[in-house]
Coordinates of C-alpha atoms and ligand atoms in Angstrom, one line a residue:
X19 CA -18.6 -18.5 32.6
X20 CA -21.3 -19.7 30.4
X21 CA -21.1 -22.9 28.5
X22 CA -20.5 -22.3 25.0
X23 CA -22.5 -24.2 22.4
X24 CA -20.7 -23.2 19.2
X25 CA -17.9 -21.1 17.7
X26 CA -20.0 -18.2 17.0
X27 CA -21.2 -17.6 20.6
X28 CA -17.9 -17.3 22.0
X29 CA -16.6 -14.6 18.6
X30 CA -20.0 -12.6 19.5
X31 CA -18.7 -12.0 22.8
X32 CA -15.3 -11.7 21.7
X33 CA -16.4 -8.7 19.5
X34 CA -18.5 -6.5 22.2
X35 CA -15.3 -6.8 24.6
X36 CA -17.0 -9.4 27.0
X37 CA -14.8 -12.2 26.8
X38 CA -10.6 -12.7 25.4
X39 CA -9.2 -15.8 24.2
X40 CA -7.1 -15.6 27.7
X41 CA -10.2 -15.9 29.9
X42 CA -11.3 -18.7 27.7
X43 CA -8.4 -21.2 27.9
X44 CA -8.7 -20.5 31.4
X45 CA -11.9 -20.7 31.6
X46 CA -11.4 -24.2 30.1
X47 CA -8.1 -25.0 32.8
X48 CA -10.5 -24.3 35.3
X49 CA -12.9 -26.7 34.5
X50 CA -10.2 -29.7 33.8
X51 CA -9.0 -28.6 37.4
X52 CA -11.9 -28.8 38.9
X53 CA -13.4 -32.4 36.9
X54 CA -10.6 -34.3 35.5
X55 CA -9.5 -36.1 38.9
X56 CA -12.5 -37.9 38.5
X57 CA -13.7 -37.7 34.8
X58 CA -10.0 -38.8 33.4
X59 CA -10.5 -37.5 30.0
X60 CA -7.4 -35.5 29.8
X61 CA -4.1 -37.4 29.9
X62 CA -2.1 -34.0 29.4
X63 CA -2.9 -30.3 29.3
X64 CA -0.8 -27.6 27.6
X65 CA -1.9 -25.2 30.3
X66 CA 1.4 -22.6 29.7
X67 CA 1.6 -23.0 26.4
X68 CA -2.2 -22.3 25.8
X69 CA -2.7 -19.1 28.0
X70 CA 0.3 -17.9 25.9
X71 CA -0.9 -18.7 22.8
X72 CA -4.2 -17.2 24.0
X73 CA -2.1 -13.7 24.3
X74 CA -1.3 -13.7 20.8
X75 CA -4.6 -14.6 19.5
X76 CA -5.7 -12.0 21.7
X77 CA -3.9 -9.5 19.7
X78 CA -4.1 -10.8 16.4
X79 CA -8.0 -10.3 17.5
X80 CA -7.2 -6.5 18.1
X81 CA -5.6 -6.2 15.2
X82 CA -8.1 -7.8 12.5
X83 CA -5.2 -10.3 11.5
X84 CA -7.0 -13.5 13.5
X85 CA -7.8 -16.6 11.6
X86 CA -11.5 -18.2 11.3
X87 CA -10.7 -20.9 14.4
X88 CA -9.3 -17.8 17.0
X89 CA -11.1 -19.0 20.1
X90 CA -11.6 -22.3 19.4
X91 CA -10.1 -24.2 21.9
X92 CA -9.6 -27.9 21.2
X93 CA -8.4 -31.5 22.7
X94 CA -6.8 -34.2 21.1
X95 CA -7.3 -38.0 21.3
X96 CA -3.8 -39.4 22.8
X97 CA -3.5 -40.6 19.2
X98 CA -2.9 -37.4 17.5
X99 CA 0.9 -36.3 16.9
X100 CA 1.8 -32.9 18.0
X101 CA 5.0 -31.9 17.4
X102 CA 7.2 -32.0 20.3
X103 CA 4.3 -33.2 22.5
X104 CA 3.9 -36.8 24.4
X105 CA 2.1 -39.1 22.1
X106 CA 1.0 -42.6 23.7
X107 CA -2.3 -44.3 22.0
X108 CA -2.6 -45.1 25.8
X109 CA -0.9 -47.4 25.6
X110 CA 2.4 -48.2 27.6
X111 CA 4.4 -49.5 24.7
X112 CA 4.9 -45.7 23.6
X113 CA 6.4 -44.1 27.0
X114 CA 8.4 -41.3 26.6
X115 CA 7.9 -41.7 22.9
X116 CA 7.6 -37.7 21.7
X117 CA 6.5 -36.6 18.3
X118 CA 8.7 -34.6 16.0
X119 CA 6.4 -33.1 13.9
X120 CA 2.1 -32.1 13.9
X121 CA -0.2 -34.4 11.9
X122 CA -1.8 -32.2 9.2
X123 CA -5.5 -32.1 10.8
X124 CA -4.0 -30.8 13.9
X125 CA -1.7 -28.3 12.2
X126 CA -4.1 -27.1 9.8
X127 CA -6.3 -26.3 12.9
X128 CA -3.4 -24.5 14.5
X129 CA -2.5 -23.0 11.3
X130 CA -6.7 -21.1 11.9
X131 CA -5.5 -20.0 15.3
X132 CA -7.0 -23.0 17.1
X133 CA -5.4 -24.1 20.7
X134 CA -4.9 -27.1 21.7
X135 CA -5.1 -27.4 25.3
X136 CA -4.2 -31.3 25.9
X137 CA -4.4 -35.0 25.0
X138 CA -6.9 -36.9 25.9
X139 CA -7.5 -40.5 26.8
X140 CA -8.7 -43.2 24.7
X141 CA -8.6 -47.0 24.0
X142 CA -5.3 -48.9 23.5
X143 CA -4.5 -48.0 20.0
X144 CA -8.0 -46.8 19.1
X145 CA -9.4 -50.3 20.0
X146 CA -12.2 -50.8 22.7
X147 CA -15.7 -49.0 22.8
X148 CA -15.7 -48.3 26.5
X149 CA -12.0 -46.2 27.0
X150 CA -11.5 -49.4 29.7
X151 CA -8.6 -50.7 27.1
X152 CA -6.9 -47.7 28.4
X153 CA -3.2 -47.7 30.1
X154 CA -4.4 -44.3 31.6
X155 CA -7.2 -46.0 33.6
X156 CA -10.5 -45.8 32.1
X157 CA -12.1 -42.6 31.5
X158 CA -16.1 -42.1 33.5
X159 CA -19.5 -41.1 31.6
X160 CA -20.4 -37.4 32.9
X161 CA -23.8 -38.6 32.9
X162 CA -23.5 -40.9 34.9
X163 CA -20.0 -41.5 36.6
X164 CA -20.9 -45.3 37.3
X165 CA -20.8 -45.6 33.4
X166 CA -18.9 -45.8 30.8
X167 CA -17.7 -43.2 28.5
X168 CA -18.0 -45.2 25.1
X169 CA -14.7 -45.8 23.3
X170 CA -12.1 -45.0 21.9
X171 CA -12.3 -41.5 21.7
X172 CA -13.6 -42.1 24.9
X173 CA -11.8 -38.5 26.8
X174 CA -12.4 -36.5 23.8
X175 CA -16.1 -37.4 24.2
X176 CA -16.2 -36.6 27.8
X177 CA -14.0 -33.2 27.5
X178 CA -17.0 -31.4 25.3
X179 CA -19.9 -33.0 27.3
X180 CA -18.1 -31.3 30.4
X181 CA -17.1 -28.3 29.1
X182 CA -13.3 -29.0 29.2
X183 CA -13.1 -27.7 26.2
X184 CA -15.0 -26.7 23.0
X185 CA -14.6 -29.4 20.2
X186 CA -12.1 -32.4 20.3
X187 CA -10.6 -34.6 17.4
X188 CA -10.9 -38.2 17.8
X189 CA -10.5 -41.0 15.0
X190 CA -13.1 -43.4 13.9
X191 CA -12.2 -46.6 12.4
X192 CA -15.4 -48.8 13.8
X193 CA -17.2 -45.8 15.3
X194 CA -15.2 -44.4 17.9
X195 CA -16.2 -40.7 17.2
X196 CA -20.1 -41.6 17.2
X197 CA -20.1 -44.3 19.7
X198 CA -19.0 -42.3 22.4
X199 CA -20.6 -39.1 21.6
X200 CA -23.7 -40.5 21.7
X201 CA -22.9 -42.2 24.9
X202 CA -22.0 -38.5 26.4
X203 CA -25.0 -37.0 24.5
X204 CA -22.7 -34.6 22.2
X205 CA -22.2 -34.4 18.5
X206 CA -19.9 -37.1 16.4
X207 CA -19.0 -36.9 12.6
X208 CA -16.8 -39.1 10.6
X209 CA -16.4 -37.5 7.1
X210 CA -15.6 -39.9 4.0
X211 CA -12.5 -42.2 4.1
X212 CA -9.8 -40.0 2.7
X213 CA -11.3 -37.0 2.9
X214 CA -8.9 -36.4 5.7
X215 CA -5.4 -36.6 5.8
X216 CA -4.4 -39.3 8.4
X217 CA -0.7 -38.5 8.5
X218 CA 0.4 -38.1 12.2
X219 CA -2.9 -40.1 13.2
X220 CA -1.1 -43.6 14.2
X221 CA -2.6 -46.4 12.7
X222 CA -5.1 -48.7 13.6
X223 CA -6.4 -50.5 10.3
X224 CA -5.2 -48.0 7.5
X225 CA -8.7 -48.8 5.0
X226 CA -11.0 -48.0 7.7
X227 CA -9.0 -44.5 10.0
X228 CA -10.7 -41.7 10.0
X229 CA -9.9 -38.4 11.4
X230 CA -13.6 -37.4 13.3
X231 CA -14.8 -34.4 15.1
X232 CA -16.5 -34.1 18.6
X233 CA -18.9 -30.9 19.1
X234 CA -21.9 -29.6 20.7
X235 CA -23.0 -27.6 17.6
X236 CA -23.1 -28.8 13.7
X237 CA -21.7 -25.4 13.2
X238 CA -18.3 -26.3 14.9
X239 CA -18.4 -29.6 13.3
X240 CA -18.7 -28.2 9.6
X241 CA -16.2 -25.4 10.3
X242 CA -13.4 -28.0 11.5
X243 CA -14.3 -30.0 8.8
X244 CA -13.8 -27.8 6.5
X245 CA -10.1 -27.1 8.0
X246 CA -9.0 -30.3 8.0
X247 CA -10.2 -31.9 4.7
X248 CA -8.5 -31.7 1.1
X249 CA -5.0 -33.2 -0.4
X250 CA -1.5 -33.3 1.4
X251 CA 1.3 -34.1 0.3
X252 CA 2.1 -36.5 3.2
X253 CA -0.8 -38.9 2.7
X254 CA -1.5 -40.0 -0.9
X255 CA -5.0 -41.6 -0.4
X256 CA -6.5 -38.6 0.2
X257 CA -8.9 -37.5 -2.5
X258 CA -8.2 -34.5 -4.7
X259 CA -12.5 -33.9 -4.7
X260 CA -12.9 -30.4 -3.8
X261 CA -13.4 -29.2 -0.6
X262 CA -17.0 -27.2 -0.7
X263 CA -17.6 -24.8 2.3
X264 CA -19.2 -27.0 4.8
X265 CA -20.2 -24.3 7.1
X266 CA -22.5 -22.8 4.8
X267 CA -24.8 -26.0 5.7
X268 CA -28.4 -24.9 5.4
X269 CA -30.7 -25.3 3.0
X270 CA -34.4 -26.2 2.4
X271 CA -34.2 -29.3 0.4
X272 CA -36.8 -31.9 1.3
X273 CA -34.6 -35.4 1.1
X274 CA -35.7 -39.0 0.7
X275 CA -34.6 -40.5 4.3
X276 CA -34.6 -44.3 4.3
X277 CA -34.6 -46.5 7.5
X278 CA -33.0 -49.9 7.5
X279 CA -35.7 -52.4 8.9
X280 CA -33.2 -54.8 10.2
X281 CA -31.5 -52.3 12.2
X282 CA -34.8 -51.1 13.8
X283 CA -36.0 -54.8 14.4
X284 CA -32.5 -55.8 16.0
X285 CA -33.1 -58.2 18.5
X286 CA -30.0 -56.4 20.7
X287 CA -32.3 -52.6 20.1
X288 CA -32.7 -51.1 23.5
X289 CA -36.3 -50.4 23.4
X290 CA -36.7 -47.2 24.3
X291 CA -33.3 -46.1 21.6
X292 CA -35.8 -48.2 19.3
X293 CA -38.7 -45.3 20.1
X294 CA -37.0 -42.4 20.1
X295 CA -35.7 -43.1 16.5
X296 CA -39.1 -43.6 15.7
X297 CA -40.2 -40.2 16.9
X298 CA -37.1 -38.9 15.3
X299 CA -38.4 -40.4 11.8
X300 CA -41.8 -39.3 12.2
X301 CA -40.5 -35.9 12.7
X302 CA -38.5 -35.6 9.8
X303 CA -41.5 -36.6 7.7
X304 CA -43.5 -33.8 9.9
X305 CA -41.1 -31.5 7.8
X306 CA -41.5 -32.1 5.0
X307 CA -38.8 -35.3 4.0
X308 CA -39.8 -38.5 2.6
X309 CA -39.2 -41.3 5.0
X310 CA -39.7 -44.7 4.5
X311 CA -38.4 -48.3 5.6
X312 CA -35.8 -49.7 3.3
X313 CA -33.5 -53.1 3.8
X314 CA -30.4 -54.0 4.2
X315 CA -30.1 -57.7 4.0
X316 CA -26.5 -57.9 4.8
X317 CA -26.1 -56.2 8.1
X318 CA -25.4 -59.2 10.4
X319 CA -22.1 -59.7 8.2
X320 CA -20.7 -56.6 8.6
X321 CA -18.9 -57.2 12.3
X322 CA -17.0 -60.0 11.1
X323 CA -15.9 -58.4 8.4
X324 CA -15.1 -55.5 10.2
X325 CA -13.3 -57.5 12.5
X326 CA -11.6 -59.7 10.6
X327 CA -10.1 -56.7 8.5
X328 CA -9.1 -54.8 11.2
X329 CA -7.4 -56.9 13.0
X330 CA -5.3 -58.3 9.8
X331 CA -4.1 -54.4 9.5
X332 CA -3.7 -53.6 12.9
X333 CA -1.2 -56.8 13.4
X334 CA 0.2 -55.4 10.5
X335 CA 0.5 -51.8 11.6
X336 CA 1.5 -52.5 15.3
X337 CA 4.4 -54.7 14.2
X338 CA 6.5 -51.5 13.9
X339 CA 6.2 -51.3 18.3
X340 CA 9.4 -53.8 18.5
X341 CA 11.1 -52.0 21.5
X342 CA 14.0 -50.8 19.0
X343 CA 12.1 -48.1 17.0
X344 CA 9.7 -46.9 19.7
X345 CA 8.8 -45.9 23.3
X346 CA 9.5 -48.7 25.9
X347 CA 12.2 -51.5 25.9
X348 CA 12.1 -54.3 27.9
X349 CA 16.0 -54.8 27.7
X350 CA 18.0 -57.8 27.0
X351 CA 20.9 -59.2 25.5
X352 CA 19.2 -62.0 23.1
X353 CA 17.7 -60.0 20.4
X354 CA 14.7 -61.9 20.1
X355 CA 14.2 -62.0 23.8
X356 CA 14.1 -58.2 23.5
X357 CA 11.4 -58.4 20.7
X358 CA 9.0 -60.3 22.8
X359 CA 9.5 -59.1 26.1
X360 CA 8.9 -55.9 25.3
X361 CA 6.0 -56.3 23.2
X362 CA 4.1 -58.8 26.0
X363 CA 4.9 -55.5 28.3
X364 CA 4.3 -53.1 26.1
X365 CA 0.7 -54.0 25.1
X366 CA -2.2 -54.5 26.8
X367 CA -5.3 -57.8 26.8
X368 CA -7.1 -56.5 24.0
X369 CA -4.5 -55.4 21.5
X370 CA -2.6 -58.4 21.8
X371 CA -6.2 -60.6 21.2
X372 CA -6.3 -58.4 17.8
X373 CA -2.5 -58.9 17.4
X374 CA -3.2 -62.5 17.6
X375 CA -6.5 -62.6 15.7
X376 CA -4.9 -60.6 12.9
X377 CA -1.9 -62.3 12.4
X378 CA -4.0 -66.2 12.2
X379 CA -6.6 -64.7 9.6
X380 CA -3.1 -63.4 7.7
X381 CA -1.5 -66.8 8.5
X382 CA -1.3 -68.8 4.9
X383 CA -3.1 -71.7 5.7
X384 CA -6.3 -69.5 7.4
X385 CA -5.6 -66.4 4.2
X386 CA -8.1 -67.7 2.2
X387 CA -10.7 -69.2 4.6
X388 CA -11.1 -65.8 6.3
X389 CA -9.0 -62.5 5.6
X390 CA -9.6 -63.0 1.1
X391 CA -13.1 -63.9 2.1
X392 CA -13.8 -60.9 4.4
X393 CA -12.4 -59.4 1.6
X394 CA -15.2 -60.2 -0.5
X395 CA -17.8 -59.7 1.4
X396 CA -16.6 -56.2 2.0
X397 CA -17.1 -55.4 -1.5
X398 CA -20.7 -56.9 -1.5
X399 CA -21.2 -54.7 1.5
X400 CA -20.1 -51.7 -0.2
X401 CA -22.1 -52.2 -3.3
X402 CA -25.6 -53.0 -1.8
X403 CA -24.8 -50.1 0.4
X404 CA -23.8 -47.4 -2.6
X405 CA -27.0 -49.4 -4.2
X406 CA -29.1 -47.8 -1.7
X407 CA -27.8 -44.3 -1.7
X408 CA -29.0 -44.8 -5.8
X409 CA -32.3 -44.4 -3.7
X410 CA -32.0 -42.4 -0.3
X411 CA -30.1 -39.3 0.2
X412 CA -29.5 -40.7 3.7
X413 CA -30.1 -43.9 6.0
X414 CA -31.0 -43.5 9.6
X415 CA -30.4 -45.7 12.3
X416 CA -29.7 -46.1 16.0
X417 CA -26.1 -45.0 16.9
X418 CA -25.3 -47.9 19.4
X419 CA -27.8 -50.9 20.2
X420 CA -27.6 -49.5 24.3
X421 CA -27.3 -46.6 26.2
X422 CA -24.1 -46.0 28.1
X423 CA -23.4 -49.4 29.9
X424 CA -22.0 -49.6 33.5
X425 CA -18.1 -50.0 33.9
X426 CA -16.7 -53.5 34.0
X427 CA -19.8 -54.5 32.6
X428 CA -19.0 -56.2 29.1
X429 CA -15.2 -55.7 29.8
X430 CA -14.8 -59.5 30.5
X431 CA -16.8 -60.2 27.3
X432 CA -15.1 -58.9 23.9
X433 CA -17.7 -60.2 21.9
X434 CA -20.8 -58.2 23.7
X435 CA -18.3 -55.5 23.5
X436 CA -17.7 -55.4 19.8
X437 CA -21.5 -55.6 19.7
X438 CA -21.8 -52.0 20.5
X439 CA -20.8 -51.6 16.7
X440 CA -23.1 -53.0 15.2
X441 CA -24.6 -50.0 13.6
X442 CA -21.8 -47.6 13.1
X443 CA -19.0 -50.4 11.3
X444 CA -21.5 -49.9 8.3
X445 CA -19.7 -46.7 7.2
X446 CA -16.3 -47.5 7.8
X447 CA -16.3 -50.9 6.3
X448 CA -17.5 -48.8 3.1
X449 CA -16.2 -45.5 3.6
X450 CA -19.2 -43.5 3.8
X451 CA -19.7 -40.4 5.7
X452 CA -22.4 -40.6 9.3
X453 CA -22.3 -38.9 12.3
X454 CA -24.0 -39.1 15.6
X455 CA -26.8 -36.7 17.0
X456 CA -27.8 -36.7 20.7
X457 CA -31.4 -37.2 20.6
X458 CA -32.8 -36.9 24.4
X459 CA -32.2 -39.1 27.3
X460 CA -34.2 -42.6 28.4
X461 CA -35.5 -43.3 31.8
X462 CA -32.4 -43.3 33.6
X463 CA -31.1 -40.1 32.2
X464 CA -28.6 -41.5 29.8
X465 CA -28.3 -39.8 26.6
X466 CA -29.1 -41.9 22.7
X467 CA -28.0 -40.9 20.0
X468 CA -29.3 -41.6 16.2
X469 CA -26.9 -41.8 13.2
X470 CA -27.2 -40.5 9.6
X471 CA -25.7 -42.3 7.0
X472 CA -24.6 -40.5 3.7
X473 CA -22.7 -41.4 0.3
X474 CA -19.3 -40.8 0.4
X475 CA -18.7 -36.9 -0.1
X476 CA -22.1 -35.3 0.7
X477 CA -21.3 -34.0 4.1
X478 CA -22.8 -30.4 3.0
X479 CA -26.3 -32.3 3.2
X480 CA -25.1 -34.3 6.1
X481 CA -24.3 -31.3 8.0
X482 CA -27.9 -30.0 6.7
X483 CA -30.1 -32.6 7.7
X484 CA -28.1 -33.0 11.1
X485 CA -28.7 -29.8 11.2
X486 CA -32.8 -30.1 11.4
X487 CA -32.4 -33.6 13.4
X488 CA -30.8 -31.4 16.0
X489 CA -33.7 -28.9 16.4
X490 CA -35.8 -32.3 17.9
X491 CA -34.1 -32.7 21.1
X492 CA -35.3 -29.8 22.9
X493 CA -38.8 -30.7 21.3
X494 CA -38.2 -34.3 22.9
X495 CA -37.5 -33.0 26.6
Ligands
LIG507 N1 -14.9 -50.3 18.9 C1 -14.3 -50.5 17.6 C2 -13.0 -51.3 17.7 O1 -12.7 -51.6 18.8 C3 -14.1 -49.2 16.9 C4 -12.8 -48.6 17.3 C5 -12.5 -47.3 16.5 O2 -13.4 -46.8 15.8 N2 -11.3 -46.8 16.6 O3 -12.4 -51.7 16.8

């Protein structure tokens, strides 16, 4: 069976008779069969409960009744709830821990007649940018199987690059929807902070989670968008804006496209990622858009801050895991013993190191000296970036500094790790929308990716621009 590109190919063939919902799921089980011994991206498939799901799309198909997602078939980071489904965050702390109801992204896609054919694998809790962090085993770069995936969403990156399945839902708090995409050479979009519901998404740091979509076509990523975004009752931050119709996306607005100088002149730029943005820049001005280099004098503050921050919520947020509530109990009949045991069991190296980091810049002697002023220096962030969008209708940059690095590689080294965020923490720490395009491959075949920046709720031009900026790969072969 052909390998879909977008939504609409698979209807079209739908509609002349070629192809039923049935065939596709299988289709789908086939290819996990046949790739996910080695690629690890799927932690568990819903093959039964899929192919029967599949029947009744089927007929609601027949019968003009089907919704606008029948035969999208879709995988969910191991951090999505799905009611009466397994849900781990890879992480061992969670076994046999089974959710009792569907967070609203995932039942609002079900609710369009989407499947969802499995969990995938991912970072500890969301935190790692190579899926290494996971309790799973690490998940391996389709590419290149020597490599890594990127991280978290690491599965759910490598399920659409290898045709496991058709779009997957991952969450970005740091960039771990457009990190790994463009690692696996697919699509990544993180919408505005709160323009997604996050209830039944478990927390990482709770000011920076976003639900995020993986995809091969901007087409699937605006129609899922669409889907998911808008209020709920369940989670109050999410903003009553209205929810315009993403997938009606194009237009022929010419847009004033800056480029951050500092990000381009990086020292840590991979040189060739540093070219093809060029290229990518010059082409956009070939159409017609006004590009030109603009600054951004803060952005070697922005890690910290990101990782200060997150790691104060997430000690927070994983306090809940205390062997009573939860999965996994390491037993004992002191109370405390209980506590500890089964959290130093539970978790693994690099949660614990945020854990601990969180709870010392939370501690009330460090408070001021580093979590108040992260604080702060968030907001400066925030308002020299809105300061620019005064100016640009978008910001372009390199997704990640590197191209997909070998496996075990920075593992040993958290800091050159948390490096790999250095261009995509930008719009989390202030909430803005950007995504991921695959832009070509470098000399050793590895795919880069280039990342749009937007102000918070202009995804319809997002989508648009993305749109254009995904024309340029094929030119680029
Ligand atoms: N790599 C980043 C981190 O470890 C981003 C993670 C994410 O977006 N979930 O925090």
């Amino acid at each position: 069976m052909k390998n879909f590109q977008s939504i609409s190919e698979i209807r079209d063939e739908i509609a002349v008779g070629k192809l039923t919902v049935h065939q596709l799921v299988q289709h789908y089980l086939n290819q996990i069969e046949e790739k996910n011994g080695r690629l690890n991206a799927f932690l568990s498939v819903y093959g039964d409960s899929a192919l029967q799901r599949a029947l009744l799309i089927d007929k609601k198909i027949r019968s003009g009744k089907a919704r606008r997602l029948a035969g999208m078939i879709i995988g969910i980071k191991d951090v999505f709830a799905l009611e009466g489904h397994r849900l781990q965050c890879a992480s061992k702390i969670l076994e046999g821990f089974e959710s009792q109801y569907s967070g609203t992204c995932v039942q609002r896609l079900l609710d369009e007649d989407a499947i969802i054919i499995g969990h995938q694998n991912c970072d500890e809790f969301a935190m790692g940018s190579s899926n290494e962090n996971s309790a799973f085993g690490l998940a391996r770069n389709p590419v290149d199987e020597t490599k890594v995936p990127g991280g978290s969403s690491g599965g759910s990156a490598v399920a659409v690059a290898s045709d496991m399945c058709q779009v997957s839902l991952g969450s970005d708090t740091g960039g771990s929807v457009r990190q790994p995409a463009s690692f696996c050479g697919v699509i990544g979009l993180k919408p505005t902070y709160s323009r997604i519901s996050r209830h039944g998404l478990a927390a990482y740091a709770s000011s920076f989670d976003t639900v995020g979509v993986i995809s091969k076509s901007i087409e699937d990523a605006a129609l899922v968008l669409e889907i998911m975004s808008g209020p709920d009752d369940f989670d109050s931050t999410v903003s009553n804006n209205p929810v315009p119709n993403y997938h009606k996306f194009q237009s022929t607005k010419k847009y004033k496209i800056g480029y951050l100088s500092e990000a381009i002149s990086h020292e840590s730029l991979a040189i060739e990622i540093k070219e093809s943005t060029s290229k990518i820049l010059e082409q956009l001005a070939a159409l017609g858009h006004h590009v030109e280099e603009t600054h951004f004098s803060k952005l070697d503050y922005i890690l910290p801050t990101y990782y200060v921050l997150t790691a104060a919520e997430a000690s927070s947020n994983l306090s809940r895991y205390d062997g009573v509530r939860y999965g996994r109990r390491t037993p004992s009949n002191d109370l405390e013993v209980m506590y500890k045991e089964s959290r130093s069991d539970g978790f693994g190296d690099e949660v614990k190191r945020r854990i601990m980091t969180g709870t010392f810049v939370l501690s009330a002697s460090y408070y001021d000296a580093y979590y108040s002023k992260a604080q702060k220096v968030r907001k400066i962030i925030k308002d020299e970036t809105e300061k620019l969008f005064e100016e640009y209708d978008f910001l372009i940059s390199p997704t990640t500094p590197t191209t997909a690095f070998k496996i075990g590689e920075l593992n040993k080294d958290p800091l050159r790790m948390y490096l790999e965020d250095l261009y995509t923490v930008q719009a989390n720490v202030t909430g803005i929308p950007a995504i991921s395009l695959p832009i070509g491959i470098d000399k050793d075949g590895l795919p880069m990716g280039v990342q749009v920046m937007s102000k918070s709720f202009n995804e319809l031009e997002l989508l648009d621009v993305s749109n254009q900026i995904i024309t340029f790969k094929d030119q680029n072969r």
